[in-house]
Amino acid sequence: IAAPTDQATINDFPDWGCYGFAITGADGLGLGTGYQNTIDIENGCTTSGTAADICANLSLAGFSDWYLPSIG
């Protein structure tokens, strides 16, 4: 399931996490690793308004388990 509209409110293209910082564990590439990547980004980056932060705190259409996709 994907959100039907863009959820970014701070800017049109938020960074996925803390730009320029490696986040330990957020390196899953395969199908299904996006959930853990989002958790790792959210735990390793305290910047609000990132794409990971938006997903981790989103409640929409009765769902609250939103996350960024992995490349796979």
Short mmCIF file of C-alpha atoms in Angstrom, two decimals:
data_model
loop_
_atom_site.label_atom_id
_atom_site.label_comp_id
_atom_site.label_asym_id
_atom_site.label_seq_id
_atom_site.Cartn_x
_atom_site.Cartn_y
_atom_site.Cartn_z
CA ILE A 1 0.00 0.00 0.00
CA ALA A 2 1.27 3.47 -0.82
CA ALA A 3 -0.03 6.80 0.44
CA PRO A 4 -2.23 8.38 -2.24
CA THR A 5 -0.61 11.81 -1.85
CA ASP A 6 2.77 13.28 -0.95
CA GLN A 7 3.14 13.46 2.83
CA ALA A 8 6.00 15.99 2.95
CA THR A 9 4.98 19.28 4.52
CA ILE A 10 8.33 20.88 5.39
CA ASN A 11 9.71 20.82 1.85
CA ASP A 12 8.88 19.10 -1.39
CA PHE A 13 11.82 16.67 -1.35
CA PRO A 14 12.90 15.77 2.19
CA ASP A 15 16.13 13.86 2.77
CA TRP A 16 15.56 10.21 3.69
CA GLY A 17 17.57 10.73 6.89
CA CYS A 18 20.44 12.86 8.17
CA TYR A 19 22.18 13.98 5.01
CA GLY A 20 25.87 13.09 4.91
CA PHE A 21 25.78 10.71 7.89
CA ALA A 22 25.99 6.94 7.68
CA ILE A 23 23.26 5.28 9.72
CA THR A 24 24.31 1.94 11.17
CA GLY A 25 22.01 -0.86 10.06
CA ALA A 26 20.09 1.14 7.44
CA ASP A 27 21.66 -0.73 4.57
CA GLY A 28 19.12 -3.38 3.61
CA LEU A 29 18.70 -3.61 -0.16
CA GLY A 30 16.39 -6.57 -0.60
CA LEU A 31 12.64 -6.75 -0.79
CA GLY A 32 11.14 -6.29 2.66
CA THR A 33 14.12 -4.54 4.27
CA GLY A 34 12.61 -1.05 4.02
CA TYR A 35 10.79 -1.38 7.34
CA GLN A 36 13.99 -2.08 9.29
CA ASN A 37 15.88 0.57 7.32
CA THR A 38 13.24 3.14 8.29
CA ILE A 39 13.50 2.14 11.96
CA ASP A 40 17.30 2.38 11.82
CA ILE A 41 17.18 5.80 10.14
CA GLU A 42 14.64 7.08 12.66
CA ASN A 43 16.76 5.81 15.58
CA GLY A 44 20.03 7.15 14.17
CA CYS A 45 18.81 10.55 12.99
CA THR A 46 16.98 12.97 15.27
CA THR A 47 16.25 15.49 12.51
CA SER A 48 12.51 15.97 12.17
CA GLY A 49 10.83 16.16 8.79
CA THR A 50 13.01 13.58 7.04
CA ALA A 51 11.24 11.04 4.86
CA ALA A 52 11.93 8.33 7.45
CA ASP A 53 10.52 10.55 10.20
CA ILE A 54 7.40 11.34 8.19
CA CYS A 55 6.77 7.64 7.54
CA ALA A 56 7.53 6.53 11.09
CA ASN A 57 5.03 9.03 12.51
CA LEU A 58 2.32 8.77 9.87
CA SER A 59 -1.18 7.58 10.64
CA LEU A 60 -3.25 7.40 7.47
CA ALA A 61 -6.26 5.40 6.29
CA GLY A 62 -6.24 3.33 9.47
CA PHE A 63 -2.57 2.36 9.11
CA SER A 64 0.32 3.46 11.32
CA ASP A 65 3.03 1.10 10.09
CA TRP A 66 4.28 3.17 7.15
CA TYR A 67 7.90 2.90 6.05
CA LEU A 68 10.26 3.79 3.21
CA PRO A 69 10.75 1.18 0.50
CA SER A 70 14.04 -0.60 -0.02
CA ILE A 71 15.68 -0.46 -3.41
CA GLY A 72 14.66 -4.12 -3.95
#
